[in-house]
Tab-separated table of C-alpha atoms in Angstrom:
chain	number	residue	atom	x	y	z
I	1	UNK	CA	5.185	139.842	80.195
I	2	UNK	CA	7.042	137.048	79.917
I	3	UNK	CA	6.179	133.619	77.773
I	4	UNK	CA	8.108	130.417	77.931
I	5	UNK	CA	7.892	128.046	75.119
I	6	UNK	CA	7.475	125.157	77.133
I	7	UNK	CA	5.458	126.557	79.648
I	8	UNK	CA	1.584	126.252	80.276
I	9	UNK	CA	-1.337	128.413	79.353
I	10	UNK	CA	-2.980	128.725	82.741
I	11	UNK	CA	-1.967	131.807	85.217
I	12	UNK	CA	-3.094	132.560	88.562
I	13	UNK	CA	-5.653	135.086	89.460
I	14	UNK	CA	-5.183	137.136	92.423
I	15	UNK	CA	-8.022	138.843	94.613
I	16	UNK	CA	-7.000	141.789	96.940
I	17	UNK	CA	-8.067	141.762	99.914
I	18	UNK	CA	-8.139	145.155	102.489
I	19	UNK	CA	-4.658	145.560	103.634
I	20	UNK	CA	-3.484	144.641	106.926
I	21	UNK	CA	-1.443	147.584	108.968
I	22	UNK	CA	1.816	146.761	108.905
I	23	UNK	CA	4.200	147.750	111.871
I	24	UNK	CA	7.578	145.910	110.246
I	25	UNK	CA	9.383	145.926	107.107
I	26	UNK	CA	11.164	143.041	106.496
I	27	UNK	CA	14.766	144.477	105.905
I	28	UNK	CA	16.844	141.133	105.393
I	29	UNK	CA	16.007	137.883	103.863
I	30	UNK	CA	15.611	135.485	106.718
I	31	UNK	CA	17.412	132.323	106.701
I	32	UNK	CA	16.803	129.839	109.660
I	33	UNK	CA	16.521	126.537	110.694
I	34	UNK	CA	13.342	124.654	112.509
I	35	UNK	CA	14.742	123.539	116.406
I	36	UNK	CA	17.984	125.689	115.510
I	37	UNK	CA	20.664	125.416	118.408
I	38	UNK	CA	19.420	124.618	121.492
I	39	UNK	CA	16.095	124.524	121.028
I	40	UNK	CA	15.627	121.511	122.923
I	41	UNK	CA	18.968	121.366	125.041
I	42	UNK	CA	19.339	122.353	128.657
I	43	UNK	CA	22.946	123.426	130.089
I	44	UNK	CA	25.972	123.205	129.456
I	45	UNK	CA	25.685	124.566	126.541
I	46	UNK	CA	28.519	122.958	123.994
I	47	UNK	CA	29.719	126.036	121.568
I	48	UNK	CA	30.387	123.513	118.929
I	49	UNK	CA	27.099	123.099	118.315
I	50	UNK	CA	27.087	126.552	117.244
I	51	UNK	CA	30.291	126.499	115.148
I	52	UNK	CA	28.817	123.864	113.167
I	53	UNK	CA	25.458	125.801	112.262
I	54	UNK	CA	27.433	129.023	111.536
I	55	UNK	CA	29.513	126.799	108.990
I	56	UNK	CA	26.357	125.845	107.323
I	57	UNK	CA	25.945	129.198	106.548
I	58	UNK	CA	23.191	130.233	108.966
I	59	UNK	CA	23.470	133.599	111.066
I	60	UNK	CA	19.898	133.552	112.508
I	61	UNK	CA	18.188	131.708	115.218
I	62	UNK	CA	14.492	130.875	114.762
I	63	UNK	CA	14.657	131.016	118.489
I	64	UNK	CA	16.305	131.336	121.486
I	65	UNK	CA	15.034	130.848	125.327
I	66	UNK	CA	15.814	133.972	127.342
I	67	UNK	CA	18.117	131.900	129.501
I	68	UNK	CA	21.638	134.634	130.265
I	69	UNK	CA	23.639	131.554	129.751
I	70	UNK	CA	22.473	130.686	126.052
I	71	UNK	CA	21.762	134.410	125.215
I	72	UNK	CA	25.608	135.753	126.075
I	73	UNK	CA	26.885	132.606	123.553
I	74	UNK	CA	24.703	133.621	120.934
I	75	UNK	CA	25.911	136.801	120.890
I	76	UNK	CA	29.427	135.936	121.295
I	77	UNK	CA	28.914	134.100	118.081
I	78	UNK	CA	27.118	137.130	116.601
I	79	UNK	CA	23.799	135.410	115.360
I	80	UNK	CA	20.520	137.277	114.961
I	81	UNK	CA	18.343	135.654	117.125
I	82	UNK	CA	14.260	135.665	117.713
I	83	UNK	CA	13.239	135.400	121.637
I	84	UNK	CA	11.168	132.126	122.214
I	85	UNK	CA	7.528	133.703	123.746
I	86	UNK	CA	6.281	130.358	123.895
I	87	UNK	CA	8.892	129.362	126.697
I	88	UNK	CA	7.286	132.244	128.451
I	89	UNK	CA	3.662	132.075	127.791
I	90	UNK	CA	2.964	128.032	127.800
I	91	UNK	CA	3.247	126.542	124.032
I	92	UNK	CA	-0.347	125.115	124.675
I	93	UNK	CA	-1.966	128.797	125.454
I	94	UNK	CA	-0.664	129.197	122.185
I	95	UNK	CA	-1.134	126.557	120.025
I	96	UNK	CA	-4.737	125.194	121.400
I	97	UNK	CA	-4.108	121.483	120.122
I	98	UNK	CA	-6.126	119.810	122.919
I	99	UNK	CA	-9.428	122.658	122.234
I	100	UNK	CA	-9.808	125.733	123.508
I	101	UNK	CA	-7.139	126.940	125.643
I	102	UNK	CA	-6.745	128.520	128.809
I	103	UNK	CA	-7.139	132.166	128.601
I	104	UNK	CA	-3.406	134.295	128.525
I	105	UNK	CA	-3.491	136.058	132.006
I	106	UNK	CA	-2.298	139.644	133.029
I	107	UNK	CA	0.335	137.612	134.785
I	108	UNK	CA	1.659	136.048	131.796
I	109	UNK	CA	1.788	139.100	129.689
I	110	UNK	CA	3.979	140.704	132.645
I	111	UNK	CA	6.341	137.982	132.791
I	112	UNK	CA	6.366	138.740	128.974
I	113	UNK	CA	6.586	142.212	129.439
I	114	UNK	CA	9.402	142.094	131.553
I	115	UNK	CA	11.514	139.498	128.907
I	116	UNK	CA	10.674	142.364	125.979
I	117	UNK	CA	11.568	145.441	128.087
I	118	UNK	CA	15.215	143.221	128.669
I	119	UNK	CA	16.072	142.842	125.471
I	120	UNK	CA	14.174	144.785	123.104
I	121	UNK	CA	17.210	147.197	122.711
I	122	UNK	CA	19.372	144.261	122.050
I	123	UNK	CA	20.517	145.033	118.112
I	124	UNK	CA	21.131	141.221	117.637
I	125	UNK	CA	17.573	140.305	118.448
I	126	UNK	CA	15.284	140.276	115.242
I	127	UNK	CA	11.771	139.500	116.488
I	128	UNK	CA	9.480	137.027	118.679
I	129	UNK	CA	8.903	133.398	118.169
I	130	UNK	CA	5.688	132.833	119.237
I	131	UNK	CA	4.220	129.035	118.040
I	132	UNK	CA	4.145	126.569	115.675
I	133	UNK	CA	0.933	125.261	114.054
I	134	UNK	CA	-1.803	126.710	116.578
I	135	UNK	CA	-5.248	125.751	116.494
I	136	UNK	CA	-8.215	128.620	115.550
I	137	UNK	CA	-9.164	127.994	119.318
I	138	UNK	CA	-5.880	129.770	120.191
I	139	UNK	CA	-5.834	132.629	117.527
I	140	UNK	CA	-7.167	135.124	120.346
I	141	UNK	CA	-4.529	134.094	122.935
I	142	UNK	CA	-1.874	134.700	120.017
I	143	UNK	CA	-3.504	138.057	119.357
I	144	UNK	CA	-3.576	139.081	122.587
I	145	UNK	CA	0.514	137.912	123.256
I	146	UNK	CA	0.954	140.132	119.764
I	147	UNK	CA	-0.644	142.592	120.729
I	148	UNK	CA	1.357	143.322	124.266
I	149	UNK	CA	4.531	142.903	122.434
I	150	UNK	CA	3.634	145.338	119.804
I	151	UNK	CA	2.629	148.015	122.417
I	152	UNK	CA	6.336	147.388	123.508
I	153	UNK	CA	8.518	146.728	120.387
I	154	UNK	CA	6.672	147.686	117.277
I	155	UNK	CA	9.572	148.085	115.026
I	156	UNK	CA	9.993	143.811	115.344
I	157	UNK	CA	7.947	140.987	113.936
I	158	UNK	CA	5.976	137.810	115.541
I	159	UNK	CA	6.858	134.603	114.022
I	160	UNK	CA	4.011	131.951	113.897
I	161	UNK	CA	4.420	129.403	111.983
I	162	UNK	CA	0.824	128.088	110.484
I	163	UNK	CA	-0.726	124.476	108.933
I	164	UNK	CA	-0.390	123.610	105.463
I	165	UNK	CA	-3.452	123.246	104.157
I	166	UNK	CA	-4.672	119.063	104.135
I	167	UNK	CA	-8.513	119.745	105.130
I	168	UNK	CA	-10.960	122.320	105.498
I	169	UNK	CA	-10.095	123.048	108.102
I	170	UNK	CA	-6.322	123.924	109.413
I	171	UNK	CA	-4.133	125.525	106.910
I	172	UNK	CA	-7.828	126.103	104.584
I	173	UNK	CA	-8.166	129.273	103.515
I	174	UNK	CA	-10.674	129.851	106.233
I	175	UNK	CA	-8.053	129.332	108.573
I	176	UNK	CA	-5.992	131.950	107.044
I	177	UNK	CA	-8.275	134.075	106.686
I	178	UNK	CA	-9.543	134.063	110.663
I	179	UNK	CA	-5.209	134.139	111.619
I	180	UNK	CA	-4.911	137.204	109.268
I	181	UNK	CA	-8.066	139.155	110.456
I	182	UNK	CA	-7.511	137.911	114.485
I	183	UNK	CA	-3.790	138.712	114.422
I	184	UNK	CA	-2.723	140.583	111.699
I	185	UNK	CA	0.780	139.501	111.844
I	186	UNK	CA	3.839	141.120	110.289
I	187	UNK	CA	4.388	137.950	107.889
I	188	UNK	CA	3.468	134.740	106.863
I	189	UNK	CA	5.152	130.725	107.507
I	190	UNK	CA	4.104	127.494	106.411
I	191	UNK	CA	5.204	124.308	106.965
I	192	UNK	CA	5.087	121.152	103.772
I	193	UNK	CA	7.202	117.998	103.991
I	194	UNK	CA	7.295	115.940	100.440
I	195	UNK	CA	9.472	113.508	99.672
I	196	UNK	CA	8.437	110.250	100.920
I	197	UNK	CA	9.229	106.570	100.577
I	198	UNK	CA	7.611	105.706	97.336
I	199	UNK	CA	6.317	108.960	96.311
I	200	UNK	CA	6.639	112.918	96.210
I	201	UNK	CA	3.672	115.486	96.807
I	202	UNK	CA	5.369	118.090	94.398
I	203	UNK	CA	1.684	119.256	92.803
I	204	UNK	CA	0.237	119.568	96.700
I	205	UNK	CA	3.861	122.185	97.805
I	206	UNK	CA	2.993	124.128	94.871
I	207	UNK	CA	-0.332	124.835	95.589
I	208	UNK	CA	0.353	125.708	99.288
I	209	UNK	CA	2.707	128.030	97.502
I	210	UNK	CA	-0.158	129.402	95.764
I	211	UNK	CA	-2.366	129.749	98.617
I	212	UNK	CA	0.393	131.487	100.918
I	213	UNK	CA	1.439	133.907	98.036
I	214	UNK	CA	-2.313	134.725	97.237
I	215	UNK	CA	-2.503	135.654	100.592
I	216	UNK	CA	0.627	137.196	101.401
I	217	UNK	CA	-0.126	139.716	98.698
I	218	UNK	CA	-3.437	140.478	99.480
I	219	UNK	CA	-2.398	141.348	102.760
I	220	UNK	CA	0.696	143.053	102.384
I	221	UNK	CA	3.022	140.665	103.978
I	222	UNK	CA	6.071	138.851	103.393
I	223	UNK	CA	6.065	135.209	103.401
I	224	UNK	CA	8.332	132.304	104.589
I	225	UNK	CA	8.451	128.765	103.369
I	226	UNK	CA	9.609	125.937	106.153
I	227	UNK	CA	11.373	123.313	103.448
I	228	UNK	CA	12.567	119.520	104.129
I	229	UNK	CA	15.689	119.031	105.088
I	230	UNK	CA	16.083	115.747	106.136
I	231	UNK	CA	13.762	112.341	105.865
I	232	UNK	CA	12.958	110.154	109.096
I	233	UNK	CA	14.136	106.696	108.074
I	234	UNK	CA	16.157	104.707	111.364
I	235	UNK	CA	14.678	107.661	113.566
I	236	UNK	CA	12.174	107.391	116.279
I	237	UNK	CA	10.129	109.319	113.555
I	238	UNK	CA	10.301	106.416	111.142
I	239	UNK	CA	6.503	106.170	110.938
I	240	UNK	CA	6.274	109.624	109.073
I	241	UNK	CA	7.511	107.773	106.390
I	242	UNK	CA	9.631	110.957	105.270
I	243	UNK	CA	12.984	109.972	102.482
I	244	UNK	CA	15.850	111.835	102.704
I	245	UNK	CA	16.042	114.432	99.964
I	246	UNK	CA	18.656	114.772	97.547
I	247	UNK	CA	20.230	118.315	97.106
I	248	UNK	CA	18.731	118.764	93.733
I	249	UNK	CA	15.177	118.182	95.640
I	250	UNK	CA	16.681	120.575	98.006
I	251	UNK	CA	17.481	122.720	95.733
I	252	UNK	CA	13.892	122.136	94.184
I	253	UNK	CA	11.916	123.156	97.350
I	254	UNK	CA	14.714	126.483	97.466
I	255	UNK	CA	13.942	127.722	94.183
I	256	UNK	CA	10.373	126.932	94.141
I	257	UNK	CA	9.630	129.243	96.873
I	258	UNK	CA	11.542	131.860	95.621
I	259	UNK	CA	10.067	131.410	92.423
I	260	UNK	CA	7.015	132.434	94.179
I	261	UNK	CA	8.142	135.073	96.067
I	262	UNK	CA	9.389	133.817	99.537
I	263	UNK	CA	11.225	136.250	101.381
I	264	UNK	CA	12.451	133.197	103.853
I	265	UNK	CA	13.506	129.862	103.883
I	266	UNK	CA	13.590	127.900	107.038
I	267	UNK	CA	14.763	124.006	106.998
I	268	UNK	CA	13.060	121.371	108.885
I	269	UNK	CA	14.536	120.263	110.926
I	270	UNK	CA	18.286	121.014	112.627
I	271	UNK	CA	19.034	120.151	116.066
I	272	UNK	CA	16.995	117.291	117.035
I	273	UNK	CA	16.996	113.577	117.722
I	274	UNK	CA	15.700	113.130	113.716
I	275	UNK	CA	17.130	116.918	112.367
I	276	UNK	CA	20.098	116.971	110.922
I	277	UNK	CA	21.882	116.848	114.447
I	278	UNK	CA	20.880	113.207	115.237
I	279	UNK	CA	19.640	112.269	111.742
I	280	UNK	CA	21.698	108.630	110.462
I	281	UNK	CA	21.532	110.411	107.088
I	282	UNK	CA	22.786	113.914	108.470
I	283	UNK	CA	26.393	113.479	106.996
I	284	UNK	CA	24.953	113.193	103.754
I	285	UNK	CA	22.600	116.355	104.235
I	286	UNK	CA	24.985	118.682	105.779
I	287	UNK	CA	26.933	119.860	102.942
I	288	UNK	CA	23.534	119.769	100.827
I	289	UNK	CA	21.971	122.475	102.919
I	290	UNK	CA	25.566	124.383	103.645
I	291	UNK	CA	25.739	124.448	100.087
I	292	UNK	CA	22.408	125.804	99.722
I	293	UNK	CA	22.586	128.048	101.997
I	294	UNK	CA	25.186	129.449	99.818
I	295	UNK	CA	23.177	130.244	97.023
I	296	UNK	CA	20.252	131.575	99.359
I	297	UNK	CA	22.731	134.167	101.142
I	298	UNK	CA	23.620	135.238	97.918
I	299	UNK	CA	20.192	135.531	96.277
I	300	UNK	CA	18.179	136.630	99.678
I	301	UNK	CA	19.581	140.275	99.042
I	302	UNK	CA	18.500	140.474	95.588
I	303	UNK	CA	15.161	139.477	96.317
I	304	UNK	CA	14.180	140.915	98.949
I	305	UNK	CA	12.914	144.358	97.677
I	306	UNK	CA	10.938	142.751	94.912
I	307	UNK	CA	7.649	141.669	95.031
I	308	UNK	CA	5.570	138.724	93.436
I	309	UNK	CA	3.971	140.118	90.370
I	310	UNK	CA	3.033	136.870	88.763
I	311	UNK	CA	4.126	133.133	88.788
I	312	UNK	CA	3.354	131.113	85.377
I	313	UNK	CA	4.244	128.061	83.650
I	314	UNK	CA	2.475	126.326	86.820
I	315	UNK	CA	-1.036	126.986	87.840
I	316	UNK	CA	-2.115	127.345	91.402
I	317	UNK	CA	-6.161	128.455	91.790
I	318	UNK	CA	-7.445	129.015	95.173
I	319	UNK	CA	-9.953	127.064	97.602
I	320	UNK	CA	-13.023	129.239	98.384
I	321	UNK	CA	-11.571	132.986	97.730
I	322	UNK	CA	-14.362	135.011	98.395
I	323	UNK	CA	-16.020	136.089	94.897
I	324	UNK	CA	-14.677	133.105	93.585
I	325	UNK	CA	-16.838	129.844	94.983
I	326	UNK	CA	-15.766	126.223	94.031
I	327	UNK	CA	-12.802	126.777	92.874
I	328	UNK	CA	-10.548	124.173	93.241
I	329	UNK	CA	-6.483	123.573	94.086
I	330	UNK	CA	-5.225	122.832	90.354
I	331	UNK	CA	-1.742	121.867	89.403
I	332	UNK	CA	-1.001	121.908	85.757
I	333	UNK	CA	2.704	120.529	84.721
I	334	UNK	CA	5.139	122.344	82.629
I	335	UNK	CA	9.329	122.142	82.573
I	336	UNK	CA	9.233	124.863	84.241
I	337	UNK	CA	7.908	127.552	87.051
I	338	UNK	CA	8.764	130.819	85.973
I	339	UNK	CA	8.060	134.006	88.743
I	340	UNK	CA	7.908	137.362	87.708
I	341	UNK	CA	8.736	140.208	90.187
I	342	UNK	CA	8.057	144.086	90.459
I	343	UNK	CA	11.066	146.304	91.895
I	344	UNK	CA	10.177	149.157	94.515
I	345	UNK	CA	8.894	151.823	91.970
I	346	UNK	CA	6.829	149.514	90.416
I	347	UNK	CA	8.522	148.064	87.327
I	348	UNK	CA	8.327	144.301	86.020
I	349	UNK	CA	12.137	143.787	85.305
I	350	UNK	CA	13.176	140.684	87.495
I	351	UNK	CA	12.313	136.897	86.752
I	352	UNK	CA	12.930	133.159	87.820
I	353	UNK	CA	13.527	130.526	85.636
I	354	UNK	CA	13.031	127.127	88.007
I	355	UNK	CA	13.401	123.641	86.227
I	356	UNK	CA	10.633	121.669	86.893
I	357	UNK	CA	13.119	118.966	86.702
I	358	UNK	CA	15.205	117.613	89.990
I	359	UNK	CA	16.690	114.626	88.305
I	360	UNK	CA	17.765	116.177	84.527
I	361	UNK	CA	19.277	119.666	83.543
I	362	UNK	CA	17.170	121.902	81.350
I	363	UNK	CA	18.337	123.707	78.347
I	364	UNK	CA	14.971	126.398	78.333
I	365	UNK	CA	14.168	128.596	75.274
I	366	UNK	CA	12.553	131.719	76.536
I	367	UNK	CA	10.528	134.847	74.668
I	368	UNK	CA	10.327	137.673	76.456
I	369	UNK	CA	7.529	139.899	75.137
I	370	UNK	CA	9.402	143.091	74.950
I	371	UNK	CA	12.435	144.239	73.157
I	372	UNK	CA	15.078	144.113	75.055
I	373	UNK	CA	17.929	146.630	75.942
I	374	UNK	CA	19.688	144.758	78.362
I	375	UNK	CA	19.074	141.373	79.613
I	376	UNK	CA	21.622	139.906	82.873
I	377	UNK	CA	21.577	136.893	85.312
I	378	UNK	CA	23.100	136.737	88.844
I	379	UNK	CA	26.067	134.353	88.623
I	380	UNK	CA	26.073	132.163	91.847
I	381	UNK	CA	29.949	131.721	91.367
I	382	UNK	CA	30.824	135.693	91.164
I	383	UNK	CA	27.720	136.879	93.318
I	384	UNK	CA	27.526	139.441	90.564
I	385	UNK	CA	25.471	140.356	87.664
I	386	UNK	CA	26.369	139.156	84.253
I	387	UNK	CA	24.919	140.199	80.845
I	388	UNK	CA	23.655	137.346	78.515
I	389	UNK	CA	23.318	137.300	75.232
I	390	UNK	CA	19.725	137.646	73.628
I	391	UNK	CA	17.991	138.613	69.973
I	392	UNK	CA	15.414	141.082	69.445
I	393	UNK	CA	12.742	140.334	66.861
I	394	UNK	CA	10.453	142.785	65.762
I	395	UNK	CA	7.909	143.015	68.797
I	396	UNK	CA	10.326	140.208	71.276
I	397	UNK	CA	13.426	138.987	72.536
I	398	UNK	CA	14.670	135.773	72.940
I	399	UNK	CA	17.190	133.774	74.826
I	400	UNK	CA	18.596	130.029	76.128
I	401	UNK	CA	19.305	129.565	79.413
I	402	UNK	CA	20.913	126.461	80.771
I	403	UNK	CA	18.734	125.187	84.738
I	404	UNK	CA	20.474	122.897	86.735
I	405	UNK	CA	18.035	119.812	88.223
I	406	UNK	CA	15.504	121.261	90.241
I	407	UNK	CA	17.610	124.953	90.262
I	408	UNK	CA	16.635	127.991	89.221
I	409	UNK	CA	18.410	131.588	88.004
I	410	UNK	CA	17.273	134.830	88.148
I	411	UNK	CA	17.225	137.653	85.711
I	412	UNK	CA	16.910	141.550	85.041
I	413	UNK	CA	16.192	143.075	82.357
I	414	UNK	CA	15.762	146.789	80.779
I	415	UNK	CA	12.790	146.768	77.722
I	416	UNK	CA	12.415	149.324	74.900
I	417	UNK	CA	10.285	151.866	75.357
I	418	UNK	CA	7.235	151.014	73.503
């Protein structure tokens, strides 16, 4: 549909895969942070804390202990909130790190039960945090966990948050493949951290983007992208070896994954000893992520009933998708990424421009390969859409379109009929 003229030839190829009953529809773009509020703190509880993630323009909690205390502040500040299963289950049960686990008891799953039946009516509460990262050894225990809850609350999701892929084994296709068939979860969440001291692994977050989307779509289930928010220099984290992003890398990761089709962002990480909270360099990243957060709450809306149709101008082929053997992660460069989405009857009419770029501005010429009747962007500063200018040749249309260092803007567009 769409060409750019500095874009690449290359495209990804998608292969469906049976479809996964769903028992959730994602209904609002989620927006979170990694160790949000709390997450590691015991009482008293200090409702600052809280002020100063609702000014960074947060309203959801990846998780929350089902402690009375912490659950009546959260709701007197009015954030959405997922209930922490893990604190109720045993995070190694669920994660498997140290081999195969110890078997989830009847016991457990009634102490479960019991947390569910409390608050499942709750309107605040959006779903279940389960674990982060778990081991294949633990996939059944997860299942099972997912499986009581679902008996209970159906109409809610289970967040588990999964490897990015470095091996063949965790976060490898194979290992999404046995998570998707074991658990069949309501939606999908990785985890990639980039920016380092002395480098940037830009080419290796793209094709985890690839990977997730390929298999988002083949199953029929959103996705959710865990970004850097903050590097681990003069932490007790130092030997991770992770820079502090600027916002324009921010900014970067943000759009990417939209680009792609993310219907979440989560940042890594917030209140924490080296998140943003205890961070030397959290000053500094504060406003970058309140300001992002900005453009998310804005753009989340718009996005979320579109779909992924195609991402281009970047090329992401798949590890060992079956029918396809040897294939290889690939990253070919271009200025820019460019994703194309479908609306809810069907119909190609949305796009991303992202600049490639998270040092310089981009001034991009773009063809689209229809005539156009209309052509708009969604202006960050009005939160509205606004029609730009564009010329039809005979068979195309074309337009400029100014991208801001590492940022991104997103179009609609009515064609001709043909």
């Amino acid at each position: 549909m769409l060409e750019v003229e500095s874009g690449g030839e290359l495209r990804q190829k998608t292969v469906y895969l049976p479809v996964r009953s769903r028992f959730w529809k994602q209904t609002e773009f989620l927006l979170s942070a990694f160790n949000p509020p709390f997450a590691l703190r015991e009482p008293p509880y200090d409702p600052e804390i809280l002020v100063d993630y609702q000014d960074a323009n947060f309203d959801h909690l990846l998780w929350v202990r089902d402690d009375p205390e912490l659950l009546t502040m959260v709701h007197d500040f009015g954030f959405r909130y997922y209930l922490d299963v893990a604190d109720l289950i045993g995070e190694e049960k669920l994660r498997g790190e140290e081999g195969p686990p110890a078997e989830v008891t009847e016991e457990d799953l009634q102490r479960l039960e019991e947390a569910v039946l409390a608050h499942k009516d709750d309107p605040l509460l959006t779903g279940y945090y389960i674990c982060d990262e778990p081991f294949p050894a633990a996939f059944a225990n997860i299942a099972k966990v997912v499986g009581r809850i679902r008996s209970l609350d159906p109409a809610r999701p289970n967040f588990v948050n999964l490897y990015p892929y470095f091996s063949e084994e965790e976060g490898s296709p194979d290992y999404l493949e046995a998570f998707l068939q074991t658990v069949r979860p309501e939606l999908l969440s990785f985890d990639r951290y980039i920016f380092f001291n002395g480098w940037d692994e830009r080419e290796e977050y793209l094709a985890q983007l690839g990977l997730i989307r390929h298999y988002a779509l083949a199953y029929d289930v959103p996705f959710v992208a865990i970004i850097q928010g903050v590097g681990t220099n003069g932490t007790p984290a130092a030997y991770l070896d992770w820079r502090t992003p600027t916002e324009d890398e921010q900014r970067w990761l943000v759009y990417t994954s939209l680009a792609y089709g993310a219907h979440g962002i989560v940042w890594f990480h917030w209140d924490h000893p080296w998140g943003v909270t205890g961070n030397p360099d959290g000053e500094e990243v504060y406003p970058q992520i309140q300001h992002l957060n900005q453009e998310i709450n804005l753009l989340g809306p718009r996005l979320l009933p579109l779909t992924s149709s195609d991402v281009f101008g970047t090329a992401a082929r798949l590890v060992d998708i079956p029918g396809r053997p040897g294939e290889k992660l690939v990253y070919s460069g271009s200025e820019m990424v460019v994703g194309v989405y479908r609306d809810q009857d069907g119909q190609e009419n949305h796009f991303m421009l992202v600049n490639m770029n998270y040092e310089e501005g981009l001034d991009a010429a773009v063809t689209v390969t229809r005539r156009l009747r209309s052509l708009e962007y969604f202006d960050l500063g009005t939160g509205s859409w606004r029609p730009i200018d564009f010329t039809n040749g005979s068979a195309a249309a074309e337009f400029s379109a100014v991208l801001p260092p590492g940022g991104g803007v997103l179009f609609r567009f009515e064609a001709e009929e043909r």
